[in-house]
């Protein structure tokens, strides 16, 4: 498996609180992605990064922000968590963009 | 909404039988990729197809990209219990983004 870690792996939080998820890679890949996975929807892109400080929105970006200050780290922030953001969040990396992607182990987030 | 549609959503297969899962897009894709996710795990890259009409094989798995580059299929022969999981197709729609299908979840009856 590619060197990708996500933290935390599990989190329970209350509605209205901010939450930050971290993705860390040791592969020096240029592209990093945040997806959420919900039953019946597959993987939906939240935000992605094509370089340090270069980010763009995906199809479900409302309520989420990202930052990438170093090649190896990509942070996903839920500004004010809502129950609809209860999901499994996966980080992925790629050295060629929309080609072969390697996924992290995932973070299971529950918003109560 | 999702640009890549995948059918069926569920596939229940008797061990030893064959099955096929299909992926369709309303727009032309520059590539199609397939991933497998075991229960409780993360998606793992299986293969990428780029050329119109391309066919690739991995042991009992056969992947095909349509002539118009709008559809793809994954055919598994002689299904085994190790094939259990969810299979996703994903197509590059533009820039650096992939659009994933909703997946086909495969269960196997021994």
mmCIF file with all atom_site columns, C-alpha atoms in Angstrom:
data_model
loop_
_atom_site.group_PDB
_atom_site.id
_atom_site.type_symbol
_atom_site.label_atom_id
_atom_site.label_alt_id
_atom_site.label_comp_id
_atom_site.label_asym_id
_atom_site.label_entity_id
_atom_site.label_seq_id
_atom_site.pdbx_PDB_ins_code
_atom_site.Cartn_x
_atom_site.Cartn_y
_atom_site.Cartn_z
_atom_site.occupancy
_atom_site.B_iso_or_equiv
_atom_site.pdbx_formal_charge
_atom_site.auth_seq_id
_atom_site.auth_comp_id
_atom_site.auth_asym_id
_atom_site.auth_atom_id
_atom_site.pdbx_PDB_model_num
ATOM 1   C CA . UNK A 1 1   ? 0.000   0.000   0.000   1.00 0.00 ? 1   UNK A CA 1
ATOM 2   C CA . UNK A 1 2   ? 1.073   3.562   -0.723  1.00 0.00 ? 2   UNK A CA 1
ATOM 3   C CA . UNK A 1 3   ? 2.268   5.638   2.228   1.00 0.00 ? 3   UNK A CA 1
ATOM 4   C CA . UNK A 1 4   ? -0.950  7.399   3.132   1.00 0.00 ? 4   UNK A CA 1
ATOM 5   C CA . UNK A 1 5   ? -2.285  7.895   6.623   1.00 0.00 ? 5   UNK A CA 1
ATOM 6   C CA . UNK A 1 6   ? -5.431  9.599   7.815   1.00 0.00 ? 6   UNK A CA 1
ATOM 7   C CA . UNK A 1 7   ? -6.175  10.960  11.247  1.00 0.00 ? 7   UNK A CA 1
ATOM 8   C CA . UNK A 1 8   ? -8.243  10.531  13.212  1.00 0.00 ? 8   UNK A CA 1
ATOM 9   C CA . UNK A 1 9   ? -9.591  7.165   12.042  1.00 0.00 ? 9   UNK A CA 1
ATOM 10  C CA . UNK A 1 10  ? -12.813 7.598   13.970  1.00 0.00 ? 10  UNK A CA 1
ATOM 11  C CA . UNK A 1 11  ? -14.462 10.697  15.364  1.00 0.00 ? 11  UNK A CA 1
ATOM 12  C CA . UNK A 1 12  ? -17.769 11.543  16.971  1.00 0.00 ? 12  UNK A CA 1
ATOM 13  C CA . UNK A 1 13  ? -18.621 15.208  17.205  1.00 0.00 ? 13  UNK A CA 1
ATOM 14  C CA . UNK A 1 14  ? -21.607 17.418  17.899  1.00 0.00 ? 14  UNK A CA 1
ATOM 15  C CA . UNK A 1 15  ? -23.552 19.490  15.420  1.00 0.00 ? 15  UNK A CA 1
ATOM 16  C CA . UNK A 1 16  ? -22.113 22.969  15.007  1.00 0.00 ? 16  UNK A CA 1
ATOM 17  C CA . UNK A 1 17  ? -18.538 22.167  16.015  1.00 0.00 ? 17  UNK A CA 1
ATOM 18  C CA . UNK A 1 18  ? -15.594 22.565  13.623  1.00 0.00 ? 18  UNK A CA 1
ATOM 19  C CA . UNK A 1 19  ? -13.743 19.402  12.660  1.00 0.00 ? 19  UNK A CA 1
ATOM 20  C CA . UNK A 1 20  ? -10.426 18.945  10.859  1.00 0.00 ? 20  UNK A CA 1
ATOM 21  C CA . UNK A 1 21  ? -9.341  15.725  9.202   1.00 0.00 ? 21  UNK A CA 1
ATOM 22  C CA . UNK A 1 22  ? -5.743  15.196  8.191   1.00 0.00 ? 22  UNK A CA 1
ATOM 23  C CA . UNK A 1 23  ? -4.250  13.283  5.288   1.00 0.00 ? 23  UNK A CA 1
ATOM 24  C CA . UNK A 1 24  ? -0.508  12.654  5.257   1.00 0.00 ? 24  UNK A CA 1
ATOM 25  C CA . UNK A 1 25  ? 1.496   11.061  2.428   1.00 0.00 ? 25  UNK A CA 1
ATOM 26  C CA . UNK A 1 26  ? 5.095   9.975   2.123   1.00 0.00 ? 26  UNK A CA 1
ATOM 27  C CA . UNK A 1 27  ? 5.018   9.394   -1.670  1.00 0.00 ? 27  UNK A CA 1
ATOM 28  C CA . UNK A 1 28  ? 5.668   13.010  -2.739  1.00 0.00 ? 28  UNK A CA 1
ATOM 29  C CA . UNK A 1 29  ? 2.679   12.857  -5.097  1.00 0.00 ? 29  UNK A CA 1
ATOM 30  C CA . UNK A 1 30  ? 1.474   16.152  -6.519  1.00 0.00 ? 30  UNK A CA 1
ATOM 31  C CA . UNK A 1 31  ? -2.272  15.501  -6.448  1.00 0.00 ? 31  UNK A CA 1
ATOM 32  C CA . UNK A 1 32  ? -4.347  14.906  -3.346  1.00 0.00 ? 32  UNK A CA 1
ATOM 33  C CA . UNK A 1 33  ? -8.101  14.372  -3.051  1.00 0.00 ? 33  UNK A CA 1
ATOM 34  C CA . UNK A 1 34  ? -10.806 14.240  -0.401  1.00 0.00 ? 34  UNK A CA 1
ATOM 35  C CA . UNK A 1 35  ? -13.846 12.029  -1.060  1.00 0.00 ? 35  UNK A CA 1
ATOM 36  C CA . UNK A 1 36  ? -16.822 11.107  1.009   1.00 0.00 ? 36  UNK A CA 1
ATOM 37  C CA . UNK A 1 37  ? -18.480 7.708   0.758   1.00 0.00 ? 37  UNK A CA 1
ATOM 38  C CA . UNK A 1 38  ? -22.155 7.192   1.507   1.00 0.00 ? 38  UNK A CA 1
ATOM 39  C CA . UNK A 1 39  ? -24.355 4.170   0.747   1.00 0.00 ? 39  UNK A CA 1
ATOM 40  C CA . UNK A 1 40  ? -25.749 4.322   -2.777  1.00 0.00 ? 40  UNK A CA 1
ATOM 41  C CA . UNK A 1 41  ? -23.515 7.220   -3.827  1.00 0.00 ? 41  UNK A CA 1
ATOM 42  C CA . UNK A 1 42  ? -20.121 5.669   -4.244  1.00 0.00 ? 42  UNK A CA 1
ATOM 43  C CA . UNK A 1 43  ? -17.271 8.119   -3.825  1.00 0.00 ? 43  UNK A CA 1
ATOM 44  C CA . UNK A 1 44  ? -17.993 11.802  -4.279  1.00 0.00 ? 44  UNK A CA 1
ATOM 45  C CA . UNK A 1 45  ? -15.233 14.367  -4.626  1.00 0.00 ? 45  UNK A CA 1
ATOM 46  C CA . UNK A 1 46  ? -15.218 17.143  -2.039  1.00 0.00 ? 46  UNK A CA 1
ATOM 47  C CA . UNK A 1 47  ? -12.027 19.079  -2.856  1.00 0.00 ? 47  UNK A CA 1
ATOM 48  C CA . UNK A 1 48  ? -8.723  18.324  -4.447  1.00 0.00 ? 48  UNK A CA 1
ATOM 49  C CA . UNK A 1 49  ? -5.249  19.825  -4.647  1.00 0.00 ? 49  UNK A CA 1
ATOM 50  C CA . UNK A 1 50  ? -2.942  19.963  -7.649  1.00 0.00 ? 50  UNK A CA 1
ATOM 51  C CA . UNK A 1 51  ? 0.010   21.429  -5.762  1.00 0.00 ? 51  UNK A CA 1
ATOM 52  C CA . UNK A 1 52  ? 1.000   23.247  -2.593  1.00 0.00 ? 52  UNK A CA 1
ATOM 53  C CA . UNK A 1 53  ? -1.577  25.990  -1.956  1.00 0.00 ? 53  UNK A CA 1
ATOM 54  C CA . UNK A 1 54  ? -3.416  25.026  -5.174  1.00 0.00 ? 54  UNK A CA 1
ATOM 55  C CA . UNK A 1 55  ? -6.878  23.634  -4.526  1.00 0.00 ? 55  UNK A CA 1
ATOM 56  C CA . UNK A 1 56  ? -10.203 23.362  -6.319  1.00 0.00 ? 56  UNK A CA 1
ATOM 57  C CA . UNK A 1 57  ? -13.750 22.316  -5.543  1.00 0.00 ? 57  UNK A CA 1
ATOM 58  C CA . UNK A 1 58  ? -15.355 19.000  -6.260  1.00 0.00 ? 58  UNK A CA 1
ATOM 59  C CA . UNK A 1 59  ? -19.027 18.124  -6.647  1.00 0.00 ? 59  UNK A CA 1
ATOM 60  C CA . UNK A 1 60  ? -19.971 18.269  -2.942  1.00 0.00 ? 60  UNK A CA 1
ATOM 61  C CA . UNK A 1 61  ? -17.811 21.091  -1.557  1.00 0.00 ? 61  UNK A CA 1
ATOM 62  C CA . UNK A 1 62  ? -20.443 23.106  0.359   1.00 0.00 ? 62  UNK A CA 1
ATOM 63  C CA . UNK A 1 63  ? -19.644 23.195  4.084   1.00 0.00 ? 63  UNK A CA 1
ATOM 64  C CA . UNK A 1 64  ? -16.059 22.045  3.580   1.00 0.00 ? 64  UNK A CA 1
ATOM 65  C CA . UNK A 1 65  ? -12.752 23.840  3.190   1.00 0.00 ? 65  UNK A CA 1
ATOM 66  C CA . UNK A 1 66  ? -9.243  22.529  2.566   1.00 0.00 ? 66  UNK A CA 1
ATOM 67  C CA . UNK A 1 67  ? -5.668  23.629  2.938   1.00 0.00 ? 67  UNK A CA 1
ATOM 68  C CA . UNK A 1 68  ? -2.360  22.338  1.688   1.00 0.00 ? 68  UNK A CA 1
ATOM 69  C CA . UNK A 1 69  ? 0.701   24.145  3.017   1.00 0.00 ? 69  UNK A CA 1
ATOM 70  C CA . UNK A 1 70  ? 3.095   21.236  2.422   1.00 0.00 ? 70  UNK A CA 1
ATOM 71  C CA . UNK A 1 71  ? 3.290   18.569  -0.258  1.00 0.00 ? 71  UNK A CA 1
ATOM 72  C CA . UNK A 1 72  ? 2.691   15.810  2.261   1.00 0.00 ? 72  UNK A CA 1
ATOM 73  C CA . UNK A 1 73  ? -0.328  17.189  4.129   1.00 0.00 ? 73  UNK A CA 1
ATOM 74  C CA . UNK A 1 74  ? -3.875  17.916  2.981   1.00 0.00 ? 74  UNK A CA 1
ATOM 75  C CA . UNK A 1 75  ? -6.381  19.071  5.587   1.00 0.00 ? 75  UNK A CA 1
ATOM 76  C CA . UNK A 1 76  ? -10.156 18.918  5.313   1.00 0.00 ? 76  UNK A CA 1
ATOM 77  C CA . UNK A 1 77  ? -12.174 21.190  7.614   1.00 0.00 ? 77  UNK A CA 1
ATOM 78  C CA . UNK A 1 78  ? -15.859 21.013  8.311   1.00 0.00 ? 78  UNK A CA 1
ATOM 79  C CA . UNK A 1 79  ? -16.536 24.562  9.353   1.00 0.00 ? 79  UNK A CA 1
ATOM 80  C CA . UNK A 1 80  ? -19.679 23.777  11.354  1.00 0.00 ? 80  UNK A CA 1
ATOM 81  C CA . UNK A 1 81  ? -20.487 20.088  11.313  1.00 0.00 ? 81  UNK A CA 1
ATOM 82  C CA . UNK A 1 82  ? -24.002 18.954  10.437  1.00 0.00 ? 82  UNK A CA 1
ATOM 83  C CA . UNK A 1 83  ? -25.618 15.523  10.654  1.00 0.00 ? 83  UNK A CA 1
ATOM 84  C CA . UNK A 1 84  ? -25.614 15.310  6.838   1.00 0.00 ? 84  UNK A CA 1
ATOM 85  C CA . UNK A 1 85  ? -21.812 15.253  7.001   1.00 0.00 ? 85  UNK A CA 1
ATOM 86  C CA . UNK A 1 86  ? -21.830 11.945  8.850   1.00 0.00 ? 86  UNK A CA 1
ATOM 87  C CA . UNK A 1 87  ? -19.880 9.788   6.432   1.00 0.00 ? 87  UNK A CA 1
ATOM 88  C CA . UNK A 1 88  ? -16.671 7.924   5.726   1.00 0.00 ? 88  UNK A CA 1
ATOM 89  C CA . UNK A 1 89  ? -13.998 10.255  4.383   1.00 0.00 ? 89  UNK A CA 1
ATOM 90  C CA . UNK A 1 90  ? -11.204 8.993   2.153   1.00 0.00 ? 90  UNK A CA 1
ATOM 91  C CA . UNK A 1 91  ? -8.078  10.775  1.092   1.00 0.00 ? 91  UNK A CA 1
ATOM 92  C CA . UNK A 1 92  ? -6.428  9.762   -2.167  1.00 0.00 ? 92  UNK A CA 1
ATOM 93  C CA . UNK A 1 93  ? -3.161  10.652  -3.870  1.00 0.00 ? 93  UNK A CA 1
ATOM 94  C CA . UNK A 1 94  ? -1.945  10.499  -7.442  1.00 0.00 ? 94  UNK A CA 1
ATOM 95  C CA . UNK A 1 95  ? 1.200   11.518  -9.287  1.00 0.00 ? 95  UNK A CA 1
ATOM 96  C CA . UNK A 1 96  ? -0.705  12.093  -12.541 1.00 0.00 ? 96  UNK A CA 1
ATOM 97  C CA . UNK A 1 97  ? -4.000  13.616  -11.525 1.00 0.00 ? 97  UNK A CA 1
ATOM 98  C CA . UNK A 1 98  ? -7.068  11.792  -12.815 1.00 0.00 ? 98  UNK A CA 1
ATOM 99  C CA . UNK A 1 99  ? -5.207  8.552   -13.326 1.00 0.00 ? 99  UNK A CA 1
ATOM 100 C CA . UNK A 1 100 ? -4.284  5.836   -10.874 1.00 0.00 ? 100 UNK A CA 1
ATOM 101 C CA . UNK A 1 101 ? -5.207  6.945   -7.364  1.00 0.00 ? 101 UNK A CA 1
ATOM 102 C CA . UNK A 1 102 ? -4.143  5.454   -4.048  1.00 0.00 ? 102 UNK A CA 1
ATOM 103 C CA . UNK A 1 103 ? -6.501  5.687   -1.121  1.00 0.00 ? 103 UNK A CA 1
ATOM 104 C CA . UNK A 1 104 ? -5.896  6.103   2.572   1.00 0.00 ? 104 UNK A CA 1
ATOM 105 C CA . UNK A 1 105 ? -7.601  3.911   5.201   1.00 0.00 ? 105 UNK A CA 1
ATOM 106 C CA . UNK A 1 106 ? -10.477 6.356   5.732   1.00 0.00 ? 106 UNK A CA 1
ATOM 107 C CA . UNK A 1 107 ? -11.965 8.332   8.619   1.00 0.00 ? 107 UNK A CA 1
ATOM 108 C CA . UNK A 1 108 ? -15.388 7.465   9.949   1.00 0.00 ? 108 UNK A CA 1
ATOM 109 C CA . UNK A 1 109 ? -17.047 10.676  11.134  1.00 0.00 ? 109 UNK A CA 1
ATOM 110 C CA . UNK A 1 110 ? -20.291 10.749  13.082  1.00 0.00 ? 110 UNK A CA 1
ATOM 111 C CA . UNK A 1 111 ? -22.036 14.052  13.748  1.00 0.00 ? 111 UNK A CA 1
ATOM 112 C CA . UNK A 1 112 ? -24.649 13.837  16.498  1.00 0.00 ? 112 UNK A CA 1
ATOM 113 C CA . UNK B 2 1   ? -24.863 14.690  -10.052 1.00 0.00 ? 1   UNK B CA 1
ATOM 114 C CA . UNK B 2 2   ? -22.803 11.650  -10.884 1.00 0.00 ? 2   UNK B CA 1
ATOM 115 C CA . UNK B 2 3   ? -21.726 11.480  -14.499 1.00 0.00 ? 3   UNK B CA 1
ATOM 116 C CA . UNK B 2 4   ? -20.787 7.832   -14.391 1.00 0.00 ? 4   UNK B CA 1
ATOM 117 C CA . UNK B 2 5   ? -23.559 5.311   -13.784 1.00 0.00 ? 5   UNK B CA 1
ATOM 118 C CA . UNK B 2 6   ? -22.936 1.733   -12.756 1.00 0.00 ? 6   UNK B CA 1
ATOM 119 C CA . UNK B 2 7   ? -25.223 -1.318  -12.844 1.00 0.00 ? 7   UNK B CA 1
ATOM 120 C CA . UNK B 2 8   ? -26.234 -3.474  -11.160 1.00 0.00 ? 8   UNK B CA 1
ATOM 121 C CA . UNK B 2 9   ? -25.983 -2.026  -7.658  1.00 0.00 ? 9   UNK B CA 1
ATOM 122 C CA . UNK B 2 10  ? -25.914 -5.521  -6.132  1.00 0.00 ? 10  UNK B CA 1
ATOM 123 C CA . UNK B 2 11  ? -24.795 -8.834  -7.591  1.00 0.00 ? 11  UNK B CA 1
ATOM 124 C CA . UNK B 2 12  ? -25.388 -12.094 -5.743  1.00 0.00 ? 12  UNK B CA 1
ATOM 125 C CA . UNK B 2 13  ? -23.386 -14.849 -7.365  1.00 0.00 ? 13  UNK B CA 1
ATOM 126 C CA . UNK B 2 14  ? -23.072 -18.580 -6.833  1.00 0.00 ? 14  UNK B CA 1
ATOM 127 C CA . UNK B 2 15  ? -19.446 -19.591 -6.381  1.00 0.00 ? 15  UNK B CA 1
ATOM 128 C CA . UNK B 2 16  ? -18.076 -20.735 -9.718  1.00 0.00 ? 16  UNK B CA 1
ATOM 129 C CA . UNK B 2 17  ? -20.474 -18.660 -11.841 1.00 0.00 ? 17  UNK B CA 1
ATOM 130 C CA . UNK B 2 18  ? -19.598 -15.720 -14.052 1.00 0.00 ? 18  UNK B CA 1
ATOM 131 C CA . UNK B 2 19  ? -20.962 -12.182 -13.836 1.00 0.00 ? 19  UNK B CA 1
ATOM 132 C CA . UNK B 2 20  ? -20.560 -8.782  -15.445 1.00 0.00 ? 20  UNK B CA 1
ATOM 133 C CA . UNK B 2 21  ? -20.887 -5.256  -14.092 1.00 0.00 ? 21  UNK B CA 1
ATOM 134 C CA . UNK B 2 22  ? -21.385 -2.289  -16.383 1.00 0.00 ? 22  UNK B CA 1
ATOM 135 C CA . UNK B 2 23  ? -20.376 1.343   -16.314 1.00 0.00 ? 23  UNK B CA 1
ATOM 136 C CA . UNK B 2 24  ? -21.931 4.063   -18.497 1.00 0.00 ? 24  UNK B CA 1
ATOM 137 C CA . UNK B 2 25  ? -21.238 7.742   -19.021 1.00 0.00 ? 25  UNK B CA 1
ATOM 138 C CA . UNK B 2 26  ? -23.237 10.401  -20.853 1.00 0.00 ? 26  UNK B CA 1
ATOM 139 C CA . UNK B 2 27  ? -19.999 12.019  -21.970 1.00 0.00 ? 27  UNK B CA 1
ATOM 140 C CA . UNK B 2 28  ? -16.854 10.711  -23.590 1.00 0.00 ? 28  UNK B CA 1
ATOM 141 C CA . UNK B 2 29  ? -14.223 9.703   -21.057 1.00 0.00 ? 29  UNK B CA 1
ATOM 142 C CA . UNK B 2 30  ? -10.499 10.103  -21.587 1.00 0.00 ? 30  UNK B CA 1
ATOM 143 C CA . UNK B 2 31  ? -9.907  7.058   -19.416 1.00 0.00 ? 31  UNK B CA 1
ATOM 144 C CA . UNK B 2 32  ? -11.780 4.548   -17.257 1.00 0.00 ? 32  UNK B CA 1
ATOM 145 C CA . UNK B 2 33  ? -10.442 2.984   -14.100 1.00 0.00 ? 33  UNK B CA 1
ATOM 146 C CA . UNK B 2 34  ? -11.687 0.157   -11.921 1.00 0.00 ? 34  UNK B CA 1
ATOM 147 C CA . UNK B 2 35  ? -11.254 -0.130  -8.178  1.00 0.00 ? 35  UNK B CA 1
ATOM 148 C CA . UNK B 2 36  ? -12.152 -2.827  -5.659  1.00 0.00 ? 36  UNK B CA 1
ATOM 149 C CA . UNK B 2 37  ? -13.127 -2.188  -2.057  1.00 0.00 ? 37  UNK B CA 1
ATOM 150 C CA . UNK B 2 38  ? -13.298 -5.090  0.375   1.00 0.00 ? 38  UNK B CA 1
ATOM 151 C CA . UNK B 2 39  ? -15.813 -4.820  3.229   1.00 0.00 ? 39  UNK B CA 1
ATOM 152 C CA . UNK B 2 40  ? -14.457 -2.386  5.820   1.00 0.00 ? 40  UNK B CA 1
ATOM 153 C CA . UNK B 2 41  ? -11.523 -1.444  3.610   1.00 0.00 ? 41  UNK B CA 1
ATOM 154 C CA . UNK B 2 42  ? -10.491 1.283   1.230   1.00 0.00 ? 42  UNK B CA 1
ATOM 155 C CA . UNK B 2 43  ? -10.710 1.346   -2.582  1.00 0.00 ? 43  UNK B CA 1
ATOM 156 C CA . UNK B 2 44  ? -7.774  -0.297  -4.311  1.00 0.00 ? 44  UNK B CA 1
ATOM 157 C CA . UNK B 2 45  ? -6.827  0.433   -7.917  1.00 0.00 ? 45  UNK B CA 1
ATOM 158 C CA . UNK B 2 46  ? -7.258  -2.542  -10.265 1.00 0.00 ? 46  UNK B CA 1
ATOM 159 C CA . UNK B 2 47  ? -6.708  -1.287  -13.792 1.00 0.00 ? 47  UNK B CA 1
ATOM 160 C CA . UNK B 2 48  ? -6.927  1.623   -16.217 1.00 0.00 ? 48  UNK B CA 1
ATOM 161 C CA . UNK B 2 49  ? -8.159  1.615   -19.812 1.00 0.00 ? 49  UNK B CA 1
ATOM 162 C CA . UNK B 2 50  ? -7.378  4.462   -22.170 1.00 0.00 ? 50  UNK B CA 1
ATOM 163 C CA . UNK B 2 51  ? -7.892  3.357   -25.769 1.00 0.00 ? 51  UNK B CA 1
ATOM 164 C CA . UNK B 2 52  ? -11.187 2.924   -27.595 1.00 0.00 ? 52  UNK B CA 1
ATOM 165 C CA . UNK B 2 53  ? -12.155 -0.769  -27.622 1.00 0.00 ? 53  UNK B CA 1
ATOM 166 C CA . UNK B 2 54  ? -9.347  -1.715  -25.254 1.00 0.00 ? 54  UNK B CA 1
ATOM 167 C CA . UNK B 2 55  ? -9.560  -5.062  -23.477 1.00 0.00 ? 55  UNK B CA 1
ATOM 168 C CA . UNK B 2 56  ? -7.342  -6.052  -20.568 1.00 0.00 ? 56  UNK B CA 1
ATOM 169 C CA . UNK B 2 57  ? -7.263  -9.192  -18.462 1.00 0.00 ? 57  UNK B CA 1
ATOM 170 C CA . UNK B 2 58  ? -6.124  -9.881  -14.934 1.00 0.00 ? 58  UNK B CA 1
ATOM 171 C CA . UNK B 2 59  ? -6.433  -13.606 -14.267 1.00 0.00 ? 59  UNK B CA 1
ATOM 172 C CA . UNK B 2 60  ? -10.218 -14.204 -14.044 1.00 0.00 ? 60  UNK B CA 1
ATOM 173 C CA . UNK B 2 61  ? -11.109 -10.514 -14.537 1.00 0.00 ? 61  UNK B CA 1
ATOM 174 C CA . UNK B 2 62  ? -11.671 -9.036  -18.003 1.00 0.00 ? 62  UNK B CA 1
ATOM 175 C CA . UNK B 2 63  ? -12.031 -5.291  -18.441 1.00 0.00 ? 63  UNK B CA 1
ATOM 176 C CA . UNK B 2 64  ? -13.336 -3.627  -21.587 1.00 0.00 ? 64  UNK B CA 1
ATOM 177 C CA . UNK B 2 65  ? -13.596 0.005   -22.742 1.00 0.00 ? 65  UNK B CA 1
ATOM 178 C CA . UNK B 2 66  ? -16.279 0.748   -25.305 1.00 0.00 ? 66  UNK B CA 1
ATOM 179 C CA . UNK B 2 67  ? -15.610 1.935   -28.824 1.00 0.00 ? 67  UNK B CA 1
ATOM 180 C CA . UNK B 2 68  ? -17.184 5.327   -28.120 1.00 0.00 ? 68  UNK B CA 1
ATOM 181 C CA . UNK B 2 69  ? -15.331 5.595   -24.782 1.00 0.00 ? 69  UNK B CA 1
ATOM 182 C CA . UNK B 2 70  ? -18.624 6.078   -22.968 1.00 0.00 ? 70  UNK B CA 1
ATOM 183 C CA . UNK B 2 71  ? -18.991 2.662   -21.399 1.00 0.00 ? 71  UNK B CA 1
ATOM 184 C CA . UNK B 2 72  ? -16.977 -0.078  -19.787 1.00 0.00 ? 72  UNK B CA 1
ATOM 185 C CA . UNK B 2 73  ? -17.505 -3.520  -18.322 1.00 0.00 ? 73  UNK B CA 1
ATOM 186 C CA . UNK B 2 74  ? -15.867 -5.841  -15.833 1.00 0.00 ? 74  UNK B CA 1
ATOM 187 C CA . UNK B 2 75  ? -16.448 -9.559  -16.333 1.00 0.00 ? 75  UNK B CA 1
ATOM 188 C CA . UNK B 2 76  ? -15.422 -12.066 -13.670 1.00 0.00 ? 76  UNK B CA 1
ATOM 189 C CA . UNK B 2 77  ? -15.301 -15.753 -14.508 1.00 0.00 ? 77  UNK B CA 1
ATOM 190 C CA . UNK B 2 78  ? -15.564 -18.630 -12.028 1.00 0.00 ? 78  UNK B CA 1
ATOM 191 C CA . UNK B 2 79  ? -16.352 -16.361 -9.085  1.00 0.00 ? 79  UNK B CA 1
ATOM 192 C CA . UNK B 2 80  ? -14.549 -17.123 -5.837  1.00 0.00 ? 80  UNK B CA 1
ATOM 193 C CA . UNK B 2 81  ? -15.174 -15.978 -2.272  1.00 0.00 ? 81  UNK B CA 1
ATOM 194 C CA . UNK B 2 82  ? -12.144 -13.727 -2.611  1.00 0.00 ? 82  UNK B CA 1
ATOM 195 C CA . UNK B 2 83  ? -14.096 -11.697 -5.191  1.00 0.00 ? 83  UNK B CA 1
ATOM 196 C CA . UNK B 2 84  ? -16.450 -10.383 -2.497  1.00 0.00 ? 84  UNK B CA 1
ATOM 197 C CA . UNK B 2 85  ? -16.496 -6.593  -2.270  1.00 0.00 ? 85  UNK B CA 1
ATOM 198 C CA . UNK B 2 86  ? -17.633 -3.488  -4.098  1.00 0.00 ? 86  UNK B CA 1
ATOM 199 C CA . UNK B 2 87  ? -16.304 -2.732  -7.563  1.00 0.00 ? 87  UNK B CA 1
ATOM 200 C CA . UNK B 2 88  ? -16.190 0.888   -8.679  1.00 0.00 ? 88  UNK B CA 1
ATOM 201 C CA . UNK B 2 89  ? -15.573 2.326   -12.084 1.00 0.00 ? 89  UNK B CA 1
ATOM 202 C CA . UNK B 2 90  ? -14.244 5.862   -12.377 1.00 0.00 ? 90  UNK B CA 1
ATOM 203 C CA . UNK B 2 91  ? -13.818 8.070   -15.411 1.00 0.00 ? 91  UNK B CA 1
ATOM 204 C CA . UNK B 2 92  ? -11.776 11.178  -15.967 1.00 0.00 ? 92  UNK B CA 1
ATOM 205 C CA . UNK B 2 93  ? -14.280 13.848  -16.905 1.00 0.00 ? 93  UNK B CA 1
ATOM 206 C CA . UNK B 2 94  ? -11.988 16.901  -17.037 1.00 0.00 ? 94  UNK B CA 1
ATOM 207 C CA . UNK B 2 95  ? -8.935  18.449  -15.414 1.00 0.00 ? 95  UNK B CA 1
ATOM 208 C CA . UNK B 2 96  ? -7.662  16.268  -12.608 1.00 0.00 ? 96  UNK B CA 1
ATOM 209 C CA . UNK B 2 97  ? -11.016 14.930  -11.432 1.00 0.00 ? 97  UNK B CA 1
ATOM 210 C CA . UNK B 2 98  ? -12.487 11.473  -11.516 1.00 0.00 ? 98  UNK B CA 1
ATOM 211 C CA . UNK B 2 99  ? -16.201 10.722  -11.459 1.00 0.00 ? 99  UNK B CA 1
ATOM 212 C CA . UNK B 2 100 ? -16.937 7.482   -9.630  1.00 0.00 ? 100 UNK B CA 1
ATOM 213 C CA . UNK B 2 101 ? -19.881 5.210   -10.234 1.00 0.00 ? 101 UNK B CA 1
ATOM 214 C CA . UNK B 2 102 ? -21.982 4.155   -7.234  1.00 0.00 ? 102 UNK B CA 1
ATOM 215 C CA . UNK B 2 103 ? -20.422 0.695   -7.295  1.00 0.00 ? 103 UNK B CA 1
ATOM 216 C CA . UNK B 2 104 ? -21.541 -2.916  -7.662  1.00 0.00 ? 104 UNK B CA 1
ATOM 217 C CA . UNK B 2 105 ? -21.516 -4.833  -4.379  1.00 0.00 ? 105 UNK B CA 1
ATOM 218 C CA . UNK B 2 106 ? -20.779 -8.512  -4.938  1.00 0.00 ? 106 UNK B CA 1
ATOM 219 C CA . UNK B 2 107 ? -21.698 -11.298 -2.543  1.00 0.00 ? 107 UNK B CA 1
ATOM 220 C CA . UNK B 2 108 ? -20.834 -14.929 -3.179  1.00 0.00 ? 108 UNK B CA 1
ATOM 221 C CA . UNK B 2 109 ? -22.813 -18.007 -2.153  1.00 0.00 ? 109 UNK B CA 1
ATOM 222 C CA . UNK B 2 110 ? -20.540 -20.932 -1.416  1.00 0.00 ? 110 UNK B CA 1
#
